[in-house]
Amino acid sequence: MAAGPLELWSHQSMQILVLLSFGLQLVLFVFAGVRRREALVPRLLLWLAYIMADSTAVYAVGHMSFSSAVRPVREHQLVAFWAPFLLLHLGGPDNITAYAFQDNQLWLRHLQILVVQVLGAAYVLYKHIAFTGGGKNGDLLRIASFLMFALGVVKYSERTWALRCSTLESIRASMKTQPPAIHNHFHPQDRATEEEFHLRRGHSLFHICKFTIVDSSVLELEEDSIYRPEVYTSKFIQGIELWTLMEIQLSLLYDLLYTKAAVVHTFFGYLVRVVSPLTVTTSLLLFQFTSKDGHSTTDVTITYVLLGGAVFMETTSLLNALASSWMFAFLSATRWPWLRYIALCNERWDRLRRTVVWLHHLVKGDRYKSRRWSYTIG
């Protein structure tokens, strides 16, 4: 009986590892919100997925590099195409980068792993795809491989940078350079719902919460600064239950410490979100037009699963980022007034947000449940 599993692993180890890595990414992508709550069993399962996701992808890249060194055969070309997807998996979903706060302190370790894994994936592509010929079909697969490799490197680097930005030292340093998301222009849509009103006010006052968490003082601001709390705080807290405001700000703090929020909601972050689904879709089309002769049906199916899953997750991440309340904060603080006018004053962003919130409501139920404090932050 033991020979069966061993033989399966001997012949299909890479297929098993890649599918396991993809499955763990789906678990993290869908269930990362469980981390906000106190449910013990779901959080334990999420922790296991978080730990296994990195270990599986790292082992798979190493296993693939070793296999390519000892068995450089042409039929492994399609398997080598999976290496960039493992980098993409190591980049992780946007809604979870750290499970514990201490994970952020280990960003240098992640940087070292990033360098090793990128070199390993590059070696696999060099060995099996870069100079293997194959005519037009080989060219299409090469282009798709290089596109996915570039995307994987960017997404993995982004995760490492997000871990760094979530340390208290980085948050303290950012307070000196990032303007608060003060929303000085009130629109009827601000009061579309009570939760939306509180959420936008929470973003406008969030920099005070950040000053507190890094043990700094808002009094360090210049005397004539418009960002000093006494200048505008009374205006923003009118009609707001302070406990509700605190709950929302603690939820925003969770985003800052445990997700990619600090990196995603920047100009570069939004640019990556827009380019990512286009890149994966282009790779999918290139692979569609590539000849499948000489490749097993199983490997072709797995490749389609990886590409289709990547399109789904990257597109969903784009919509979530553009419709997030963090986008409102970005638009409120942007140095481009024309962008603020087009997106906020003309209500274009609000229509997009309402649409995405409606879709979330259909899929997950109450959209705003996670925006209230779950009585735990660690």
mmCIF file of C-alpha atoms in Angstrom:
data_model
loop_
_atom_site.group_PDB
_atom_site.id
_atom_site.type_symbol
_atom_site.label_atom_id
_atom_site.label_comp_id
_atom_site.label_asym_id
_atom_site.label_seq_id
_atom_site.Cartn_x
_atom_site.Cartn_y
_atom_site.Cartn_z
ATOM 1 C CA MET A 1 0.000 0.000 0.000
ATOM 2 C CA ALA A 2 2.921 2.326 0.663
ATOM 3 C CA ALA A 3 4.189 1.919 -2.885
ATOM 4 C CA GLY A 4 1.169 3.717 -4.331
ATOM 5 C CA PRO A 5 1.694 7.115 -2.684
ATOM 6 C CA LEU A 6 5.459 6.911 -3.108
ATOM 7 C CA GLU A 7 5.147 6.154 -6.795
ATOM 8 C CA LEU A 8 2.620 8.956 -7.222
ATOM 9 C CA TRP A 9 4.987 11.393 -5.491
ATOM 10 C CA SER A 10 7.903 10.198 -7.587
ATOM 11 C CA HIS A 11 6.117 10.940 -10.858
ATOM 12 C CA GLN A 12 3.763 13.794 -9.929
ATOM 13 C CA SER A 13 5.532 15.653 -7.114
ATOM 14 C CA MET A 14 5.663 19.004 -8.906
ATOM 15 C CA GLN A 15 2.018 18.790 -9.904
ATOM 16 C CA ILE A 16 1.041 18.049 -6.307
ATOM 17 C CA LEU A 17 3.158 20.877 -4.903
ATOM 18 C CA VAL A 18 1.924 23.481 -7.379
ATOM 19 C CA LEU A 19 -1.728 22.577 -6.863
ATOM 20 C CA LEU A 20 -1.233 22.575 -3.085
ATOM 21 C CA SER A 21 0.384 26.010 -3.272
ATOM 22 C CA PHE A 22 -2.492 27.317 -5.379
ATOM 23 C CA GLY A 23 -5.077 25.809 -3.037
ATOM 24 C CA LEU A 24 -3.460 27.422 -0.005
ATOM 25 C CA GLN A 25 -3.493 30.792 -1.766
ATOM 26 C CA LEU A 26 -7.216 30.406 -2.402
ATOM 27 C CA VAL A 27 -7.787 29.625 1.277
ATOM 28 C CA LEU A 28 -5.865 32.733 2.323
ATOM 29 C CA PHE A 29 -7.587 34.865 -0.310
ATOM 30 C CA VAL A 30 -11.101 33.831 0.715
ATOM 31 C CA PHE A 31 -10.758 33.358 4.473
ATOM 32 C CA ALA A 32 -8.189 35.994 5.498
ATOM 33 C CA GLY A 33 -10.975 37.991 7.163
ATOM 34 C CA VAL A 34 -11.258 35.252 9.793
ATOM 35 C CA ARG A 35 -8.045 36.675 11.282
ATOM 36 C CA ARG A 36 -10.037 39.680 12.517
ATOM 37 C CA ARG A 37 -12.285 37.577 14.736
ATOM 38 C CA GLU A 38 -11.939 35.435 17.817
ATOM 39 C CA ALA A 39 -13.250 32.140 16.406
ATOM 40 C CA LEU A 40 -10.548 29.705 17.501
ATOM 41 C CA VAL A 41 -10.905 26.850 15.004
ATOM 42 C CA PRO A 42 -11.172 29.000 11.831
ATOM 43 C CA ARG A 43 -8.210 31.092 12.955
ATOM 44 C CA LEU A 44 -6.188 27.956 13.631
ATOM 45 C CA LEU A 45 -6.937 26.663 10.137
ATOM 46 C CA LEU A 46 -6.007 30.046 8.659
ATOM 47 C CA TRP A 47 -2.736 30.012 10.607
ATOM 48 C CA LEU A 48 -1.918 26.562 9.226
ATOM 49 C CA ALA A 49 -2.649 27.770 5.695
ATOM 50 C CA TYR A 50 -0.488 30.867 6.259
ATOM 51 C CA ILE A 51 2.450 28.792 7.506
ATOM 52 C CA MET A 52 2.108 26.111 4.838
ATOM 53 C CA ALA A 53 1.668 28.551 1.939
ATOM 54 C CA ASP A 54 5.178 29.987 2.131
ATOM 55 C CA SER A 55 6.812 26.665 2.987
ATOM 56 C CA THR A 56 5.110 24.866 0.110
ATOM 57 C CA ALA A 57 6.006 27.495 -2.488
ATOM 58 C CA VAL A 58 9.617 27.752 -1.285
ATOM 59 C CA TYR A 59 10.025 23.977 -1.336
ATOM 60 C CA ALA A 60 8.414 23.755 -4.769
ATOM 61 C CA VAL A 61 10.817 26.300 -6.281
ATOM 62 C CA GLY A 62 13.784 24.455 -4.780
ATOM 63 C CA HIS A 63 12.467 21.094 -5.924
ATOM 64 C CA MET A 64 11.888 22.469 -9.413
ATOM 65 C CA SER A 65 15.407 23.926 -9.568
ATOM 66 C CA PHE A 66 16.944 20.626 -8.475
ATOM 67 C CA SER A 67 14.842 18.611 -10.918
ATOM 68 C CA SER A 68 15.833 20.897 -13.786
ATOM 69 C CA ALA A 69 19.486 20.359 -12.922
ATOM 70 C CA VAL A 70 19.349 16.581 -12.966
ATOM 71 C CA ARG A 71 16.686 16.036 -15.623
ATOM 72 C CA PRO A 72 16.891 18.776 -18.266
ATOM 73 C CA VAL A 73 14.389 17.212 -20.659
ATOM 74 C CA ARG A 74 12.166 19.042 -23.082
ATOM 75 C CA GLU A 75 8.907 17.724 -21.682
ATOM 76 C CA HIS A 76 9.566 19.647 -18.463
ATOM 77 C CA GLN A 77 9.229 22.963 -20.301
ATOM 78 C CA LEU A 78 5.601 23.408 -19.290
ATOM 79 C CA VAL A 79 6.394 22.508 -15.682
ATOM 80 C CA ALA A 80 9.077 25.212 -15.730
ATOM 81 C CA PHE A 81 6.374 27.697 -16.753
ATOM 82 C CA TRP A 82 4.885 27.183 -13.291
ATOM 83 C CA ALA A 83 7.915 28.692 -11.523
ATOM 84 C CA PRO A 84 6.700 32.315 -11.898
ATOM 85 C CA PHE A 85 3.345 31.305 -10.419
ATOM 86 C CA LEU A 86 5.140 30.129 -7.292
ATOM 87 C CA LEU A 87 6.672 33.609 -6.979
ATOM 88 C CA LEU A 88 3.183 35.027 -7.397
ATOM 89 C CA HIS A 89 1.971 32.724 -4.626
ATOM 90 C CA LEU A 90 4.824 33.838 -2.376
ATOM 91 C CA GLY A 91 3.611 37.394 -2.921
ATOM 92 C CA GLY A 92 0.368 36.333 -1.285
ATOM 93 C CA PRO A 93 -3.070 37.971 -1.392
ATOM 94 C CA ASP A 94 -3.583 41.619 -0.512
ATOM 95 C CA ASN A 95 -5.726 40.902 2.539
ATOM 96 C CA ILE A 96 -3.054 39.147 4.608
ATOM 97 C CA THR A 97 0.703 39.651 4.783
ATOM 98 C CA ALA A 98 1.365 38.938 8.450
ATOM 99 C CA TYR A 99 -0.493 36.655 10.824
ATOM 100 C CA ALA A 100 1.236 37.988 13.932
ATOM 101 C CA PHE A 101 2.686 41.439 14.443
ATOM 102 C CA GLN A 102 6.135 39.902 14.919
ATOM 103 C CA ASP A 103 6.048 38.729 11.291
ATOM 104 C CA ASN A 104 6.539 42.342 10.232
ATOM 105 C CA GLN A 105 9.806 42.511 12.141
ATOM 106 C CA LEU A 106 11.155 39.659 9.991
ATOM 107 C CA TRP A 107 10.944 41.571 6.718
ATOM 108 C CA LEU A 108 14.710 41.301 6.205
ATOM 109 C CA ARG A 109 14.438 37.523 6.358
ATOM 110 C CA HIS A 110 11.702 37.690 3.729
ATOM 111 C CA LEU A 111 13.983 39.868 1.624
ATOM 112 C CA GLN A 112 16.697 37.210 1.732
ATOM 113 C CA ILE A 113 14.194 34.501 0.803
ATOM 114 C CA LEU A 114 12.959 36.743 -2.012
ATOM 115 C CA VAL A 115 16.434 36.949 -3.545
ATOM 116 C CA VAL A 116 16.968 33.183 -3.327
ATOM 117 C CA GLN A 117 13.557 32.291 -4.754
ATOM 118 C CA VAL A 118 13.833 34.772 -7.617
ATOM 119 C CA LEU A 119 17.228 33.349 -8.544
ATOM 120 C CA GLY A 120 15.816 29.816 -8.355
ATOM 121 C CA ALA A 121 12.854 30.639 -10.583
ATOM 122 C CA ALA A 122 15.122 32.507 -13.012
ATOM 123 C CA TYR A 123 17.388 29.456 -13.225
ATOM 124 C CA VAL A 124 14.429 27.210 -14.043
ATOM 125 C CA LEU A 125 13.266 29.540 -16.817
ATOM 126 C CA TYR A 126 16.799 29.883 -18.158
ATOM 127 C CA LYS A 127 17.305 26.121 -18.211
ATOM 128 C CA HIS A 128 14.026 25.085 -19.815
ATOM 129 C CA ILE A 129 12.447 28.043 -21.591
ATOM 130 C CA ALA A 130 14.828 30.906 -22.367
ATOM 131 C CA PHE A 131 16.969 29.213 -25.037
ATOM 132 C CA THR A 132 15.126 26.031 -25.929
ATOM 133 C CA GLY A 133 13.973 27.054 -29.390
ATOM 134 C CA GLY A 134 10.608 25.673 -30.428
ATOM 135 C CA GLY A 135 9.821 28.194 -33.147
ATOM 136 C CA LYS A 136 6.714 30.340 -32.822
ATOM 137 C CA ASN A 137 5.222 28.181 -30.082
ATOM 138 C CA GLY A 138 8.408 28.486 -28.063
ATOM 139 C CA ASP A 139 8.381 32.255 -28.489
ATOM 140 C CA LEU A 140 4.811 32.534 -27.210
ATOM 141 C CA LEU A 141 5.576 30.460 -24.130
ATOM 142 C CA ARG A 142 8.755 32.461 -23.513
ATOM 143 C CA ILE A 143 6.888 35.757 -23.617
ATOM 144 C CA ALA A 144 4.200 34.409 -21.283
ATOM 145 C CA SER A 145 6.880 33.094 -18.914
ATOM 146 C CA PHE A 146 8.755 36.390 -18.786
ATOM 147 C CA LEU A 147 5.531 38.336 -18.211
ATOM 148 C CA MET A 148 4.524 36.098 -15.319
ATOM 149 C CA PHE A 149 8.068 36.138 -13.933
ATOM 150 C CA ALA A 150 8.119 39.946 -13.903
ATOM 151 C CA LEU A 151 4.710 40.033 -12.230
ATOM 152 C CA GLY A 152 5.774 37.432 -9.665
ATOM 153 C CA VAL A 153 8.900 39.402 -8.766
ATOM 154 C CA VAL A 154 6.894 42.617 -8.374
ATOM 155 C CA LYS A 155 4.188 41.011 -6.231
ATOM 156 C CA TYR A 156 6.684 39.179 -4.012
ATOM 157 C CA SER A 157 8.756 42.358 -3.608
ATOM 158 C CA GLU A 158 5.576 44.247 -2.799
ATOM 159 C CA ARG A 159 4.756 41.845 0.007
ATOM 160 C CA THR A 160 8.235 42.212 1.481
ATOM 161 C CA TRP A 161 7.940 45.993 1.317
ATOM 162 C CA ALA A 162 4.491 45.821 2.921
ATOM 163 C CA LEU A 163 5.980 43.916 5.863
ATOM 164 C CA ARG A 164 8.585 46.638 6.264
ATOM 165 C CA CYS A 165 5.996 49.414 6.041
ATOM 166 C CA SER A 166 3.961 47.754 8.801
ATOM 167 C CA THR A 167 6.685 48.041 11.430
ATOM 168 C CA LEU A 168 6.265 50.748 14.047
ATOM 169 C CA GLU A 169 9.491 52.401 12.934
ATOM 170 C CA SER A 170 8.216 52.744 9.366
ATOM 171 C CA ILE A 171 4.823 54.010 10.510
ATOM 172 C CA ARG A 172 6.527 56.624 12.673
ATOM 173 C CA ALA A 173 8.725 57.725 9.774
ATOM 174 C CA SER A 174 5.769 57.899 7.375
ATOM 175 C CA MET A 175 3.956 60.332 9.655
ATOM 176 C CA LYS A 176 6.479 62.994 8.651
ATOM 177 C CA THR A 177 5.942 62.582 4.913
ATOM 178 C CA GLN A 178 2.366 61.396 4.342
ATOM 179 C CA PRO A 179 -0.382 64.016 4.646
ATOM 180 C CA PRO A 180 -3.508 63.006 6.584
ATOM 181 C CA ALA A 181 -6.528 62.010 4.504
ATOM 182 C CA ILE A 182 -8.536 65.025 5.618
ATOM 183 C CA HIS A 183 -11.773 65.276 3.659
ATOM 184 C CA ASN A 184 -12.579 68.987 3.667
ATOM 185 C CA HIS A 185 -15.347 68.744 1.077
ATOM 186 C CA PHE A 186 -18.606 67.217 2.236
ATOM 187 C CA HIS A 187 -20.921 65.595 -0.277
ATOM 188 C CA PRO A 188 -24.397 64.080 0.067
ATOM 189 C CA GLN A 189 -22.955 60.623 -0.647
ATOM 190 C CA ASP A 190 -20.838 60.891 2.516
ATOM 191 C CA ARG A 191 -24.008 60.185 4.466
ATOM 192 C CA ALA A 192 -25.301 57.454 2.164
ATOM 193 C CA THR A 193 -25.254 55.146 5.183
ATOM 194 C CA GLU A 194 -24.318 55.641 8.805
ATOM 195 C CA GLU A 195 -21.422 53.215 8.445
ATOM 196 C CA GLU A 196 -20.093 55.034 5.384
ATOM 197 C CA PHE A 197 -20.221 58.353 7.196
ATOM 198 C CA HIS A 198 -18.357 56.971 10.200
ATOM 199 C CA LEU A 199 -15.828 55.196 8.002
ATOM 200 C CA ARG A 200 -14.912 58.348 6.088
ATOM 201 C CA ARG A 201 -14.569 60.349 9.277
ATOM 202 C CA GLY A 202 -12.437 57.535 10.674
ATOM 203 C CA HIS A 203 -10.045 57.846 7.742
ATOM 204 C CA SER A 204 -9.894 61.615 8.160
ATOM 205 C CA LEU A 205 -8.800 61.260 11.787
ATOM 206 C CA PHE A 206 -6.748 58.096 11.384
ATOM 207 C CA HIS A 207 -3.397 59.878 11.537
ATOM 208 C CA ILE A 208 -4.131 60.725 15.191
ATOM 209 C CA CYS A 209 -4.556 57.010 15.856
ATOM 210 C CA LYS A 210 -1.225 56.354 14.122
ATOM 211 C CA PHE A 211 0.492 59.005 16.231
ATOM 212 C CA THR A 212 -0.798 57.199 19.300
ATOM 213 C CA ILE A 213 0.218 53.694 18.251
ATOM 214 C CA VAL A 214 3.822 54.742 17.580
ATOM 215 C CA ASP A 215 3.986 56.623 20.891
ATOM 216 C CA SER A 216 4.396 59.969 19.189
ATOM 217 C CA SER A 217 2.616 63.244 19.755
ATOM 218 C CA VAL A 218 0.395 65.272 17.489
ATOM 219 C CA LEU A 219 1.854 68.311 19.229
ATOM 220 C CA GLU A 220 5.005 67.797 17.172
ATOM 221 C CA LEU A 221 3.199 69.403 14.237
ATOM 222 C CA GLU A 222 3.876 73.003 13.366
ATOM 223 C CA GLU A 223 1.836 75.586 15.238
ATOM 224 C CA ASP A 224 0.128 76.813 12.075
ATOM 225 C CA SER A 225 -0.376 73.372 10.539
ATOM 226 C CA ILE A 226 -3.887 72.674 9.301
ATOM 227 C CA TYR A 227 -3.373 69.081 10.450
ATOM 228 C CA ARG A 228 -3.234 69.971 14.140
ATOM 229 C CA PRO A 229 -6.218 68.259 15.815
ATOM 230 C CA GLU A 230 -7.691 71.367 17.405
ATOM 231 C CA VAL A 231 -8.076 72.933 13.952
ATOM 232 C CA TYR A 232 -10.556 70.423 12.591
ATOM 233 C CA THR A 233 -11.289 67.619 15.077
ATOM 234 C CA SER A 234 -14.431 69.191 16.484
ATOM 235 C CA LYS A 235 -15.848 69.503 12.969
ATOM 236 C CA PHE A 236 -15.215 65.861 12.109
ATOM 237 C CA ILE A 237 -16.585 64.297 15.283
ATOM 238 C CA GLN A 238 -19.904 66.126 15.150
ATOM 239 C CA GLY A 239 -22.693 63.572 14.942
ATOM 240 C CA ILE A 240 -20.320 60.639 15.506
ATOM 241 C CA GLU A 241 -20.406 58.154 18.339
ATOM 242 C CA LEU A 242 -16.834 58.160 19.579
ATOM 243 C CA TRP A 243 -16.912 54.453 20.425
ATOM 244 C CA THR A 244 -17.950 53.682 16.850
ATOM 245 C CA LEU A 245 -15.134 55.879 15.575
ATOM 246 C CA MET A 246 -12.643 54.021 17.768
ATOM 247 C CA GLU A 247 -13.885 50.654 16.501
ATOM 248 C CA ILE A 248 -13.450 51.703 12.900
ATOM 249 C CA GLN A 249 -9.996 53.145 13.486
ATOM 250 C CA LEU A 250 -8.863 49.942 15.187
ATOM 251 C CA SER A 251 -10.101 48.091 12.118
ATOM 252 C CA LEU A 252 -8.090 50.441 9.899
ATOM 253 C CA LEU A 253 -5.101 49.823 12.144
ATOM 254 C CA TYR A 254 -5.524 46.098 11.535
ATOM 255 C CA ASP A 255 -5.327 46.777 7.786
ATOM 256 C CA LEU A 256 -2.133 48.728 8.293
ATOM 257 C CA LEU A 257 -0.430 46.061 10.413
ATOM 258 C CA TYR A 258 -1.582 42.798 8.858
ATOM 259 C CA THR A 259 -2.407 43.486 5.199
ATOM 260 C CA LYS A 260 -0.830 45.227 2.210
ATOM 261 C CA ALA A 261 -2.864 48.394 2.763
ATOM 262 C CA ALA A 262 0.217 50.585 3.260
ATOM 263 C CA VAL A 263 1.562 49.530 -0.150
ATOM 264 C CA VAL A 264 -1.567 48.855 -2.190
ATOM 265 C CA HIS A 265 -3.147 52.252 -1.618
ATOM 266 C CA THR A 266 -0.409 54.280 -3.232
ATOM 267 C CA PHE A 267 0.053 55.356 -6.829
ATOM 268 C CA PHE A 268 2.459 52.475 -7.464
ATOM 269 C CA GLY A 269 0.149 50.026 -5.710
ATOM 270 C CA TYR A 270 -2.835 50.975 -7.838
ATOM 271 C CA LEU A 271 -0.677 50.823 -10.963
ATOM 272 C CA VAL A 272 0.358 47.260 -10.085
ATOM 273 C CA ARG A 273 -3.303 46.337 -9.455
ATOM 274 C CA VAL A 274 -4.285 47.608 -12.902
ATOM 275 C CA VAL A 275 -1.382 45.962 -14.726
ATOM 276 C CA SER A 276 -1.592 42.587 -12.938
ATOM 277 C CA PRO A 277 -4.855 41.243 -14.427
ATOM 278 C CA LEU A 278 -3.842 42.539 -17.859
ATOM 279 C CA THR A 279 -0.518 40.713 -17.593
ATOM 280 C CA VAL A 280 -2.085 37.432 -16.494
ATOM 281 C CA THR A 281 -4.790 37.657 -19.158
ATOM 282 C CA THR A 282 -2.142 38.273 -21.826
ATOM 283 C CA SER A 283 -0.202 35.238 -20.601
ATOM 284 C CA LEU A 284 -3.384 33.168 -20.705
ATOM 285 C CA LEU A 285 -4.021 34.157 -24.321
ATOM 286 C CA LEU A 286 -0.409 33.454 -25.278
ATOM 287 C CA PHE A 287 -0.635 30.019 -23.701
ATOM 288 C CA GLN A 288 -3.943 29.395 -25.460
ATOM 289 C CA PHE A 289 -2.242 29.915 -28.832
ATOM 290 C CA THR A 290 0.739 27.755 -27.880
ATOM 291 C CA SER A 291 0.827 24.218 -29.250
ATOM 292 C CA LYS A 292 0.135 21.608 -26.579
ATOM 293 C CA ASP A 293 1.847 18.785 -28.484
ATOM 294 C CA GLY A 294 4.273 16.847 -26.320
ATOM 295 C CA HIS A 295 2.683 17.992 -23.058
ATOM 296 C CA SER A 296 0.492 15.802 -20.908
ATOM 297 C CA THR A 297 -3.171 16.640 -20.495
ATOM 298 C CA THR A 298 -2.655 16.881 -16.742
ATOM 299 C CA ASP A 299 0.076 19.508 -17.074
ATOM 300 C CA VAL A 300 -1.974 21.534 -19.547
ATOM 301 C CA THR A 301 -5.004 21.422 -17.248
ATOM 302 C CA ILE A 302 -2.943 22.519 -14.251
ATOM 303 C CA THR A 303 -1.540 25.424 -16.272
ATOM 304 C CA TYR A 304 -5.038 26.588 -17.169
ATOM 305 C CA VAL A 305 -6.047 26.303 -13.504
ATOM 306 C CA LEU A 306 -3.086 28.446 -12.441
ATOM 307 C CA LEU A 307 -3.756 31.069 -15.106
ATOM 308 C CA GLY A 308 -7.505 31.142 -14.521
ATOM 309 C CA GLY A 309 -7.059 31.350 -10.768
ATOM 310 C CA ALA A 310 -4.549 34.169 -11.148
ATOM 311 C CA VAL A 311 -6.934 36.117 -13.410
ATOM 312 C CA PHE A 312 -9.725 35.710 -10.856
ATOM 313 C CA MET A 313 -7.652 36.743 -7.838
ATOM 314 C CA GLU A 314 -5.888 39.654 -9.543
ATOM 315 C CA THR A 315 -9.142 41.029 -10.966
ATOM 316 C CA THR A 316 -10.857 40.713 -7.603
ATOM 317 C CA SER A 317 -7.923 42.438 -5.918
ATOM 318 C CA LEU A 318 -8.171 45.296 -8.418
ATOM 319 C CA LEU A 319 -11.875 45.826 -7.736
ATOM 320 C CA ASN A 320 -11.375 45.578 -3.976
ATOM 321 C CA ALA A 321 -8.544 48.103 -4.076
ATOM 322 C CA LEU A 322 -10.382 50.632 -6.243
ATOM 323 C CA ALA A 323 -13.587 50.402 -4.206
ATOM 324 C CA SER A 324 -11.915 50.292 -0.796
ATOM 325 C CA SER A 325 -12.410 53.084 1.688
ATOM 326 C CA TRP A 326 -8.620 53.401 1.579
ATOM 327 C CA MET A 327 -9.073 54.639 -1.989
ATOM 328 C CA PHE A 328 -11.226 57.419 -0.549
ATOM 329 C CA ALA A 329 -8.358 58.317 1.782
ATOM 330 C CA PHE A 330 -5.916 58.282 -1.140
ATOM 331 C CA LEU A 331 -8.146 60.558 -3.224
ATOM 332 C CA SER A 332 -8.691 62.921 -0.297
ATOM 333 C CA ALA A 333 -4.941 63.367 0.212
ATOM 334 C CA THR A 334 -3.830 63.280 -3.425
ATOM 335 C CA ARG A 335 -1.757 66.167 -4.710
ATOM 336 C CA TRP A 336 -3.697 66.094 -7.994
ATOM 337 C CA PRO A 337 -6.872 68.178 -7.508
ATOM 338 C CA TRP A 338 -8.211 67.142 -10.911
ATOM 339 C CA LEU A 339 -8.192 63.487 -9.857
ATOM 340 C CA ARG A 340 -10.029 64.306 -6.636
ATOM 341 C CA TYR A 341 -12.614 66.273 -8.596
ATOM 342 C CA ILE A 342 -13.170 63.564 -11.207
ATOM 343 C CA ALA A 343 -13.428 60.729 -8.692
ATOM 344 C CA LEU A 344 -15.101 62.285 -5.645
ATOM 345 C CA CYS A 345 -16.908 65.429 -6.712
ATOM 346 C CA ASN A 346 -18.518 63.736 -9.709
ATOM 347 C CA GLU A 347 -19.447 60.689 -7.612
ATOM 348 C CA ARG A 348 -17.767 58.267 -10.029
ATOM 349 C CA TRP A 349 -15.867 56.556 -7.242
ATOM 350 C CA ASP A 350 -18.984 56.338 -5.082
ATOM 351 C CA ARG A 351 -20.860 54.538 -7.852
ATOM 352 C CA LEU A 352 -17.992 52.077 -8.221
ATOM 353 C CA ARG A 353 -17.878 51.523 -4.476
ATOM 354 C CA ARG A 354 -21.631 50.921 -4.239
ATOM 355 C CA THR A 355 -21.409 48.359 -7.035
ATOM 356 C CA VAL A 356 -18.554 46.442 -5.430
ATOM 357 C CA VAL A 357 -20.201 46.625 -1.991
ATOM 358 C CA TRP A 358 -23.357 45.171 -3.536
ATOM 359 C CA LEU A 359 -21.332 42.320 -5.035
ATOM 360 C CA HIS A 360 -19.687 41.694 -1.666
ATOM 361 C CA HIS A 361 -23.100 41.646 -0.064
ATOM 362 C CA LEU A 362 -24.261 38.989 -2.507
ATOM 363 C CA VAL A 363 -21.221 36.802 -1.889
ATOM 364 C CA LYS A 364 -20.370 37.328 1.769
ATOM 365 C CA GLY A 365 -23.322 39.020 3.388
ATOM 366 C CA ASP A 366 -22.847 42.151 5.501
ATOM 367 C CA ARG A 367 -20.026 44.158 3.924
ATOM 368 C CA TYR A 368 -19.312 46.280 7.001
ATOM 369 C CA LYS A 369 -19.212 43.581 9.642
ATOM 370 C CA SER A 370 -15.417 43.418 9.490
ATOM 371 C CA ARG A 371 -15.107 47.206 9.926
ATOM 372 C CA ARG A 372 -16.112 46.970 13.579
ATOM 373 C CA TRP A 373 -13.624 46.005 16.246
ATOM 374 C CA SER A 374 -13.648 42.312 17.135
ATOM 375 C CA TYR A 375 -12.181 43.048 20.594
ATOM 376 C CA THR A 376 -8.797 41.699 19.574
ATOM 377 C CA ILE A 377 -5.915 43.342 17.719
ATOM 378 C CA GLY A 378 -2.954 41.021 18.280
#
